[in-house]
Amino acid sequence: MSNSAEKQDTPGRLIGVGVGPGDPGNLTLRAIETLKSADRVIAPCSAADFQGRAESIVRQALPQITCHRIVFDMSPGETGVQARRRGAKEAANSLLAWLLEGMTLAFVTLGDPNVFSTFSLVAKEVSDLAPEIEIKTIPGIMAFQEVASMSGLNLLDETEKLFLVTAFEGIDDVKESLQHPNAAVVIYKGGRQIARIKKALHDAGRLEDATVGELLGLEGERIIKLAEVEDPSISYLATIISPPTRK
Ligand SMILES: C[S@@+](CC[C@H](N)C(=O)[O-])C[C@H]1O[C@@H](n2cnc3c(N)ncnc32)[C@H](O)[C@@H]1O
C-alpha cells in the first residue's frame, strides 16, 4: 500500500494490468508487483455477484487480494458498442472519487490491456473527466501467444506478417486477411461464426493447418485443429490461428 500522507498532494493513478488469458502462471512479475502495491484492485464483471475471469486469475495467484467489482451489464436493445461505451462511462464515474483522493487503482484485464480491452475505454473516460489522473498500463500475455505456445506453432519467421482480426460482427476482415499467404491470421471473437470461418479457411486452402484454442486456462480448455471442431458455435473465449502458408 502506498503512504496515504503523500496522497493528498499527488494525483491518482489508473493502471491497466494485463493478467494473461487464463492460466495464473502467465501473470508477469510487474503485474504481481502492481496488484500488490495498488490501493484498490478493480475487476470488471457482468453482475455484482459474479466473479469475472480476470478476477478469478488474480484470486488464484494472489488470494490475499480483494477485487472491487465493476459491473458492465447490457441493457435490452443496446448494441455491444453502446453497452461498452455506457459501461465505460459508468465505470469511470465510479472510480473518480478514489482517483481524486490520490489512490492508485489497478484495473485488471484479460490478456493485454492495450489490445481489444475494456480498459482503454475506461481510461479515456477517466482522462476526459480528470486529465490530471496518470494513466499507465502493464502489458499482459495475449491469448494468441498462449495458443501458439500450447500448440507448438512458430507463428512468424523471416518476412512473414501478422493479421489480428475480429469476427464478432462478420468475417469480411477474416476473408481479406486470408488472401495474404505469407501472413499469419489470428481471429478473435469468432465463436459464433465458426462455420463461416471454417468455410473461408477451406476456400483459401488453409483449413488443415488452422488451430483453435478455447477457454485457455479455464474449465473446458481445449486446443484442437479447427477442421476437427464440429460444434455449430463455440465459446466467445476462442482464438483461431491460421499460420502463414509455408512451402
Ligand atoms: C475482448 S478480446 C480480449 C483480448 C485480450 N485483451 C488479449 O490481449 O488477448 C476477447 C477475445 O480474446 C481471445 N481470448 C481472450 N482470452 C481467451 C482465452 N482464455 N481463451 C481463448 N481465447 C481468449 C478470444 O478470441 C476472445 O474473443
mmCIF file of C-alpha atoms and ligand atoms in Angstrom:
data_model
loop_
_atom_site.group_PDB
_atom_site.id
_atom_site.type_symbol
_atom_site.label_atom_id
_atom_site.label_comp_id
_atom_site.label_asym_id
_atom_site.label_seq_id
_atom_site.Cartn_x
_atom_site.Cartn_y
_atom_site.Cartn_z
ATOM 1 C CA MET A 1 0.000 0.000 0.000
ATOM 2 C CA SER A 2 1.259 3.482 -0.723
ATOM 3 C CA ASN A 3 1.661 6.087 2.008
ATOM 4 C CA SER A 4 -1.680 7.899 2.464
ATOM 5 C CA ALA A 5 0.082 11.065 3.763
ATOM 6 C CA GLU A 6 1.534 11.593 0.269
ATOM 7 C CA LYS A 7 -1.733 11.017 -1.469
ATOM 8 C CA GLN A 8 -3.314 14.364 -0.714
ATOM 9 C CA ASP A 9 -0.895 16.235 -2.996
ATOM 10 C CA THR A 10 -0.376 13.672 -5.731
ATOM 11 C CA PRO A 11 -2.895 12.920 -8.469
ATOM 12 C CA GLY A 12 -4.290 9.405 -8.546
ATOM 13 C CA ARG A 13 -3.114 6.746 -10.967
ATOM 14 C CA LEU A 14 -5.148 4.328 -13.033
ATOM 15 C CA ILE A 15 -3.144 1.315 -14.171
ATOM 16 C CA GLY A 16 -4.463 -1.234 -16.671
ATOM 17 C CA VAL A 17 -2.935 -4.562 -15.689
ATOM 18 C CA GLY A 18 -2.897 -7.417 -18.196
ATOM 19 C CA VAL A 19 -3.335 -10.747 -16.407
ATOM 20 C CA GLY A 20 -2.950 -13.073 -19.412
ATOM 21 C CA PRO A 21 -5.649 -15.250 -20.983
ATOM 22 C CA GLY A 22 -6.394 -17.638 -18.112
ATOM 23 C CA ASP A 23 -3.525 -19.525 -16.509
ATOM 24 C CA PRO A 24 -2.345 -17.553 -13.431
ATOM 25 C CA GLY A 25 1.204 -18.694 -14.276
ATOM 26 C CA ASN A 26 1.118 -16.130 -17.084
ATOM 27 C CA LEU A 27 0.984 -13.180 -14.680
ATOM 28 C CA THR A 28 4.201 -11.194 -15.032
ATOM 29 C CA LEU A 29 6.310 -10.014 -12.090
ATOM 30 C CA ARG A 30 5.379 -6.420 -12.956
ATOM 31 C CA ALA A 31 1.684 -7.307 -12.883
ATOM 32 C CA ILE A 32 2.051 -9.026 -9.494
ATOM 33 C CA GLU A 33 4.012 -6.081 -8.053
ATOM 34 C CA THR A 34 1.400 -3.638 -9.316
ATOM 35 C CA LEU A 35 -1.517 -5.647 -7.931
ATOM 36 C CA LYS A 36 0.176 -5.950 -4.537
ATOM 37 C CA SER A 37 1.061 -2.270 -4.252
ATOM 38 C CA ALA A 38 -2.184 -0.749 -5.574
ATOM 39 C CA ASP A 39 -4.637 0.859 -3.143
ATOM 40 C CA ARG A 40 -7.512 -0.950 -4.874
ATOM 41 C CA VAL A 41 -7.729 -3.712 -7.458
ATOM 42 C CA ILE A 42 -10.673 -3.213 -9.811
ATOM 43 C CA ALA A 43 -12.168 -6.119 -11.778
ATOM 44 C CA PRO A 44 -14.831 -5.902 -14.490
ATOM 45 C CA CYS A 45 -17.738 -8.380 -14.244
ATOM 46 C CA SER A 46 -21.184 -8.932 -15.766
ATOM 47 C CA ALA A 47 -23.053 -8.908 -12.399
ATOM 48 C CA ALA A 48 -22.054 -7.881 -8.882
ATOM 49 C CA ASP A 49 -22.398 -11.445 -7.577
ATOM 50 C CA PHE A 50 -20.490 -12.948 -10.480
ATOM 51 C CA GLN A 51 -16.716 -13.309 -10.476
ATOM 52 C CA GLY A 52 -15.239 -12.176 -13.815
ATOM 53 C CA ARG A 53 -12.426 -14.102 -15.482
ATOM 54 C CA ALA A 54 -9.713 -11.539 -14.785
ATOM 55 C CA GLU A 55 -10.692 -11.580 -11.101
ATOM 56 C CA SER A 56 -10.535 -15.372 -10.982
ATOM 57 C CA ILE A 57 -6.951 -15.252 -12.328
ATOM 58 C CA VAL A 58 -5.966 -12.713 -9.641
ATOM 59 C CA ARG A 59 -7.608 -14.828 -6.924
ATOM 60 C CA GLN A 60 -5.749 -17.957 -7.924
ATOM 61 C CA ALA A 61 -2.373 -16.181 -7.958
ATOM 62 C CA LEU A 62 -2.897 -13.742 -5.064
ATOM 63 C CA PRO A 63 -5.724 -14.999 -2.804
ATOM 64 C CA GLN A 64 -4.988 -12.276 -0.229
ATOM 65 C CA ILE A 65 -6.096 -9.538 -2.649
ATOM 66 C CA THR A 66 -9.693 -8.326 -2.642
ATOM 67 C CA CYS A 67 -11.052 -7.204 -6.000
ATOM 68 C CA HIS A 68 -13.643 -4.421 -6.239
ATOM 69 C CA ARG A 69 -16.078 -5.395 -8.969
ATOM 70 C CA ILE A 70 -17.361 -3.033 -11.617
ATOM 71 C CA VAL A 71 -20.444 -4.241 -13.427
ATOM 72 C CA PHE A 72 -20.579 -3.961 -17.214
ATOM 73 C CA ASP A 73 -24.137 -5.051 -17.941
ATOM 74 C CA MET A 74 -26.070 -4.996 -21.199
ATOM 75 C CA SER A 75 -29.496 -3.281 -21.285
ATOM 76 C CA PRO A 76 -32.148 -4.721 -23.613
ATOM 77 C CA GLY A 77 -31.950 -3.146 -27.075
ATOM 78 C CA GLU A 78 -28.393 -1.896 -26.695
ATOM 79 C CA THR A 79 -25.722 -2.914 -29.180
ATOM 80 C CA GLY A 80 -22.366 -4.161 -27.914
ATOM 81 C CA VAL A 81 -20.704 -0.837 -28.772
ATOM 82 C CA GLN A 82 -23.353 1.242 -26.949
ATOM 83 C CA ALA A 83 -23.200 -1.005 -23.911
ATOM 84 C CA ARG A 84 -19.399 -0.870 -23.768
ATOM 85 C CA ARG A 85 -19.356 2.945 -24.016
ATOM 86 C CA ARG A 86 -22.065 3.359 -21.378
ATOM 87 C CA GLY A 87 -20.346 0.791 -19.148
ATOM 88 C CA ALA A 88 -17.025 2.614 -19.521
ATOM 89 C CA LYS A 89 -18.615 5.969 -18.583
ATOM 90 C CA GLU A 90 -20.268 4.451 -15.516
ATOM 91 C CA ALA A 91 -17.033 2.723 -14.526
ATOM 92 C CA ALA A 92 -15.040 5.961 -14.889
ATOM 93 C CA ASN A 93 -17.554 7.838 -12.747
ATOM 94 C CA SER A 94 -17.481 5.205 -10.040
ATOM 95 C CA LEU A 95 -13.664 5.232 -9.885
ATOM 96 C CA LEU A 96 -13.297 9.004 -9.932
ATOM 97 C CA ALA A 97 -13.672 9.719 -6.207
ATOM 98 C CA TRP A 98 -10.905 7.242 -5.309
ATOM 99 C CA LEU A 99 -8.640 8.620 -8.035
ATOM 100 C CA LEU A 100 -9.205 12.212 -6.935
ATOM 101 C CA GLU A 101 -8.244 11.189 -3.401
ATOM 102 C CA GLY A 102 -4.869 10.233 -4.882
ATOM 103 C CA MET A 103 -5.310 6.466 -4.879
ATOM 104 C CA THR A 104 -3.571 4.077 -7.247
ATOM 105 C CA LEU A 105 -6.121 1.778 -8.864
ATOM 106 C CA ALA A 106 -5.099 -1.398 -10.710
ATOM 107 C CA PHE A 107 -7.753 -2.341 -13.285
ATOM 108 C CA VAL A 108 -7.317 -5.964 -14.368
ATOM 109 C CA THR A 109 -7.996 -7.126 -17.917
ATOM 110 C CA LEU A 110 -7.698 -10.443 -19.745
ATOM 111 C CA GLY A 111 -4.637 -10.680 -21.980
ATOM 112 C CA ASP A 112 -3.121 -7.284 -22.667
ATOM 113 C CA PRO A 113 -4.813 -4.006 -21.648
ATOM 114 C CA ASN A 114 -3.954 -2.289 -24.953
ATOM 115 C CA VAL A 115 -5.449 -4.930 -27.248
ATOM 116 C CA PHE A 116 -9.253 -5.111 -27.584
ATOM 117 C CA SER A 117 -9.694 -4.269 -23.940
ATOM 118 C CA THR A 118 -12.353 -2.501 -21.903
ATOM 119 C CA PHE A 119 -9.554 -0.757 -20.060
ATOM 120 C CA SER A 120 -8.754 1.633 -22.922
ATOM 121 C CA LEU A 121 -12.368 2.868 -22.988
ATOM 122 C CA VAL A 122 -12.447 3.368 -19.217
ATOM 123 C CA ALA A 123 -9.079 5.149 -19.319
ATOM 124 C CA LYS A 124 -10.330 7.549 -21.992
ATOM 125 C CA GLU A 125 -13.438 8.401 -19.953
ATOM 126 C CA VAL A 126 -11.310 9.000 -16.842
ATOM 127 C CA SER A 127 -8.945 11.260 -18.808
ATOM 128 C CA ASP A 128 -11.889 13.265 -20.141
ATOM 129 C CA LEU A 129 -13.266 13.746 -16.624
ATOM 130 C CA ALA A 130 -9.939 14.376 -14.859
ATOM 131 C CA PRO A 131 -6.935 14.936 -17.158
ATOM 132 C CA GLU A 132 -4.567 15.146 -14.171
ATOM 133 C CA ILE A 133 -5.004 11.440 -13.414
ATOM 134 C CA GLU A 134 -1.997 9.447 -14.595
ATOM 135 C CA ILE A 135 -2.854 6.510 -16.858
ATOM 136 C CA LYS A 136 -0.452 3.594 -17.264
ATOM 137 C CA THR A 137 -0.561 0.003 -18.461
ATOM 138 C CA ILE A 138 1.278 -3.181 -17.580
ATOM 139 C CA PRO A 139 1.418 -5.487 -20.611
ATOM 140 C CA GLY A 140 -0.019 -8.982 -20.421
ATOM 141 C CA ILE A 141 0.459 -12.185 -22.385
ATOM 142 C CA MET A 142 -2.155 -12.374 -25.125
ATOM 143 C CA ALA A 143 -4.412 -15.296 -25.934
ATOM 144 C CA PHE A 144 -2.869 -15.918 -29.347
ATOM 145 C CA GLN A 145 0.624 -16.182 -27.831
ATOM 146 C CA GLU A 146 -0.660 -18.870 -25.482
ATOM 147 C CA VAL A 147 -2.316 -20.780 -28.358
ATOM 148 C CA ALA A 148 0.926 -20.658 -30.403
ATOM 149 C CA SER A 149 2.895 -21.861 -27.398
ATOM 150 C CA MET A 150 0.499 -24.648 -26.421
ATOM 151 C CA SER A 151 0.206 -25.952 -29.965
ATOM 152 C CA GLY A 152 3.950 -25.757 -30.665
ATOM 153 C CA LEU A 153 3.469 -23.296 -33.508
ATOM 154 C CA ASN A 154 6.227 -20.991 -34.761
ATOM 155 C CA LEU A 155 3.873 -18.116 -35.565
ATOM 156 C CA LEU A 156 6.125 -15.802 -37.613
ATOM 157 C CA ASP A 157 9.515 -16.032 -39.258
ATOM 158 C CA GLU A 158 11.658 -14.091 -41.724
ATOM 159 C CA THR A 159 9.454 -11.521 -43.540
ATOM 160 C CA GLU A 160 6.083 -13.022 -42.590
ATOM 161 C CA LYS A 161 3.286 -10.737 -41.397
ATOM 162 C CA LEU A 162 0.582 -10.931 -38.758
ATOM 163 C CA PHE A 163 -3.085 -10.004 -39.031
ATOM 164 C CA LEU A 164 -5.065 -9.859 -35.791
ATOM 165 C CA VAL A 165 -8.736 -9.584 -36.751
ATOM 166 C CA THR A 166 -12.078 -9.961 -35.001
ATOM 167 C CA ALA A 167 -15.130 -11.816 -36.308
ATOM 168 C CA PHE A 168 -17.797 -10.668 -33.861
ATOM 169 C CA GLU A 169 -19.638 -8.577 -36.438
ATOM 170 C CA GLY A 170 -18.850 -10.561 -39.590
ATOM 171 C CA ILE A 171 -15.986 -12.245 -41.373
ATOM 172 C CA ASP A 172 -15.010 -9.734 -44.084
ATOM 173 C CA ASP A 173 -11.711 -8.969 -42.339
ATOM 174 C CA VAL A 174 -11.027 -12.690 -41.962
ATOM 175 C CA LYS A 175 -11.541 -13.276 -45.696
ATOM 176 C CA GLU A 176 -9.440 -10.276 -46.645
ATOM 177 C CA SER A 177 -6.505 -11.244 -44.445
ATOM 178 C CA LEU A 178 -6.555 -14.847 -45.716
ATOM 179 C CA GLN A 179 -5.631 -13.516 -49.160
ATOM 180 C CA HIS A 180 -2.063 -12.992 -47.894
ATOM 181 C CA PRO A 181 -0.284 -16.358 -47.932
ATOM 182 C CA ASN A 182 2.796 -15.064 -46.094
ATOM 183 C CA ALA A 183 0.734 -13.746 -43.192
ATOM 184 C CA ALA A 184 -0.397 -15.481 -40.040
ATOM 185 C CA VAL A 185 -4.061 -14.720 -39.367
ATOM 186 C CA VAL A 186 -5.252 -14.627 -35.764
ATOM 187 C CA ILE A 187 -9.013 -14.448 -35.265
ATOM 188 C CA TYR A 188 -10.542 -13.198 -32.031
ATOM 189 C CA LYS A 189 -14.250 -13.218 -31.069
ATOM 190 C CA GLY A 190 -15.114 -15.817 -33.715
ATOM 191 C CA GLY A 191 -17.093 -18.257 -31.551
ATOM 192 C CA ARG A 192 -20.476 -17.611 -33.167
ATOM 193 C CA GLN A 193 -19.062 -17.539 -36.698
ATOM 194 C CA ILE A 194 -17.166 -20.785 -36.516
ATOM 195 C CA ALA A 195 -18.892 -22.441 -39.508
ATOM 196 C CA ARG A 196 -18.342 -19.415 -41.742
ATOM 197 C CA ILE A 197 -14.717 -19.090 -40.623
ATOM 198 C CA LYS A 198 -14.109 -22.755 -41.389
ATOM 199 C CA LYS A 199 -15.523 -22.296 -44.874
ATOM 200 C CA ALA A 200 -13.394 -19.184 -45.505
ATOM 201 C CA LEU A 201 -10.259 -21.065 -44.419
ATOM 202 C CA HIS A 202 -11.233 -24.047 -46.559
ATOM 203 C CA ASP A 203 -11.771 -21.794 -49.601
ATOM 204 C CA ALA A 204 -8.341 -20.231 -49.019
ATOM 205 C CA GLY A 205 -6.748 -23.708 -48.768
ATOM 206 C CA ARG A 206 -5.776 -23.029 -45.139
ATOM 207 C CA LEU A 207 -8.208 -25.097 -43.071
ATOM 208 C CA GLU A 208 -5.932 -28.087 -42.463
ATOM 209 C CA ASP A 209 -3.269 -26.012 -40.663
ATOM 210 C CA ALA A 210 -5.630 -23.864 -38.583
ATOM 211 C CA THR A 211 -5.765 -24.338 -34.805
ATOM 212 C CA VAL A 212 -8.270 -23.141 -32.235
ATOM 213 C CA GLY A 213 -7.600 -22.572 -28.536
ATOM 214 C CA GLU A 214 -10.770 -22.324 -26.474
ATOM 215 C CA LEU A 215 -11.158 -21.305 -22.818
ATOM 216 C CA LEU A 216 -7.410 -21.206 -22.220
ATOM 217 C CA GLY A 217 -6.549 -21.722 -18.567
ATOM 218 C CA LEU A 218 -10.228 -22.167 -17.724
ATOM 219 C CA GLU A 219 -12.578 -25.085 -17.265
ATOM 220 C CA GLY A 220 -13.260 -26.677 -20.654
ATOM 221 C CA GLU A 221 -9.918 -25.651 -22.155
ATOM 222 C CA ARG A 222 -9.078 -27.288 -25.457
ATOM 223 C CA ILE A 223 -6.537 -26.814 -28.227
ATOM 224 C CA ILE A 224 -7.554 -28.580 -31.417
ATOM 225 C CA LYS A 225 -7.360 -28.427 -35.168
ATOM 226 C CA LEU A 226 -10.145 -26.198 -36.430
ATOM 227 C CA ALA A 227 -11.058 -28.833 -39.043
ATOM 228 C CA GLU A 228 -11.998 -31.169 -36.160
ATOM 229 C CA VAL A 229 -14.399 -28.716 -34.498
ATOM 230 C CA GLU A 230 -17.924 -29.886 -35.148
ATOM 231 C CA ASP A 231 -19.833 -27.569 -32.810
ATOM 232 C CA PRO A 232 -22.066 -25.047 -34.632
ATOM 233 C CA SER A 233 -20.739 -22.364 -32.288
ATOM 234 C CA ILE A 234 -18.041 -22.285 -29.636
ATOM 235 C CA SER A 235 -17.165 -20.045 -26.704
ATOM 236 C CA TYR A 236 -16.582 -16.306 -27.057
ATOM 237 C CA LEU A 237 -13.220 -17.098 -25.472
ATOM 238 C CA ALA A 238 -11.799 -18.857 -28.502
ATOM 239 C CA THR A 239 -8.765 -17.858 -30.566
ATOM 240 C CA ILE A 240 -8.121 -19.219 -34.039
ATOM 241 C CA ILE A 241 -4.703 -19.191 -35.691
ATOM 242 C CA SER A 242 -4.032 -19.802 -39.370
ATOM 243 C CA PRO A 243 -0.234 -19.865 -39.790
ATOM 244 C CA PRO A 244 1.454 -18.471 -42.920
ATOM 245 C CA THR A 245 1.345 -20.819 -45.899
ATOM 246 C CA ARG A 246 4.879 -22.219 -45.960
ATOM 247 C CA LYS A 247 6.264 -24.265 -48.845
HETATM 248 C C1 LIG B 1 -12.094 -8.642 -25.733
HETATM 249 S S1 LIG B 1 -10.872 -9.633 -26.509
HETATM 250 C C2 LIG B 1 -9.611 -9.583 -25.277
HETATM 251 C C3 LIG B 1 -8.254 -9.726 -25.874
HETATM 252 C C4 LIG B 1 -7.171 -9.620 -24.824
HETATM 253 N N1 LIG B 1 -7.055 -8.237 -24.331
HETATM 254 C C5 LIG B 1 -5.805 -10.078 -25.359
HETATM 255 O O1 LIG B 1 -4.875 -9.292 -25.301
HETATM 256 O O2 LIG B 1 -5.667 -11.246 -25.775
HETATM 257 C C6 LIG B 1 -11.582 -11.216 -26.272
HETATM 258 C C7 LIG B 1 -11.005 -12.236 -27.235
HETATM 259 O O3 LIG B 1 -9.687 -12.606 -26.825
HETATM 260 C C8 LIG B 1 -9.489 -14.006 -27.018
HETATM 261 N N2 LIG B 1 -9.288 -14.625 -25.694
HETATM 262 C C9 LIG B 1 -9.123 -13.948 -24.521
HETATM 263 N N3 LIG B 1 -8.970 -14.818 -23.511
HETATM 264 C C10 LIG B 1 -9.032 -16.069 -24.044
HETATM 265 C C11 LIG B 1 -8.956 -17.385 -23.510
HETATM 266 N N4 LIG B 1 -8.812 -17.583 -22.187
HETATM 267 N N5 LIG B 1 -9.055 -18.433 -24.352
HETATM 268 C C12 LIG B 1 -9.195 -18.247 -25.674
HETATM 269 N N6 LIG B 1 -9.291 -17.035 -26.245
HETATM 270 C C13 LIG B 1 -9.215 -15.944 -25.446
HETATM 271 C C14 LIG B 1 -10.775 -14.533 -27.671
HETATM 272 O O4 LIG B 1 -10.620 -14.523 -29.080
HETATM 273 C C15 LIG B 1 -11.809 -13.523 -27.247
HETATM 274 O O5 LIG B 1 -12.907 -13.476 -28.134
#
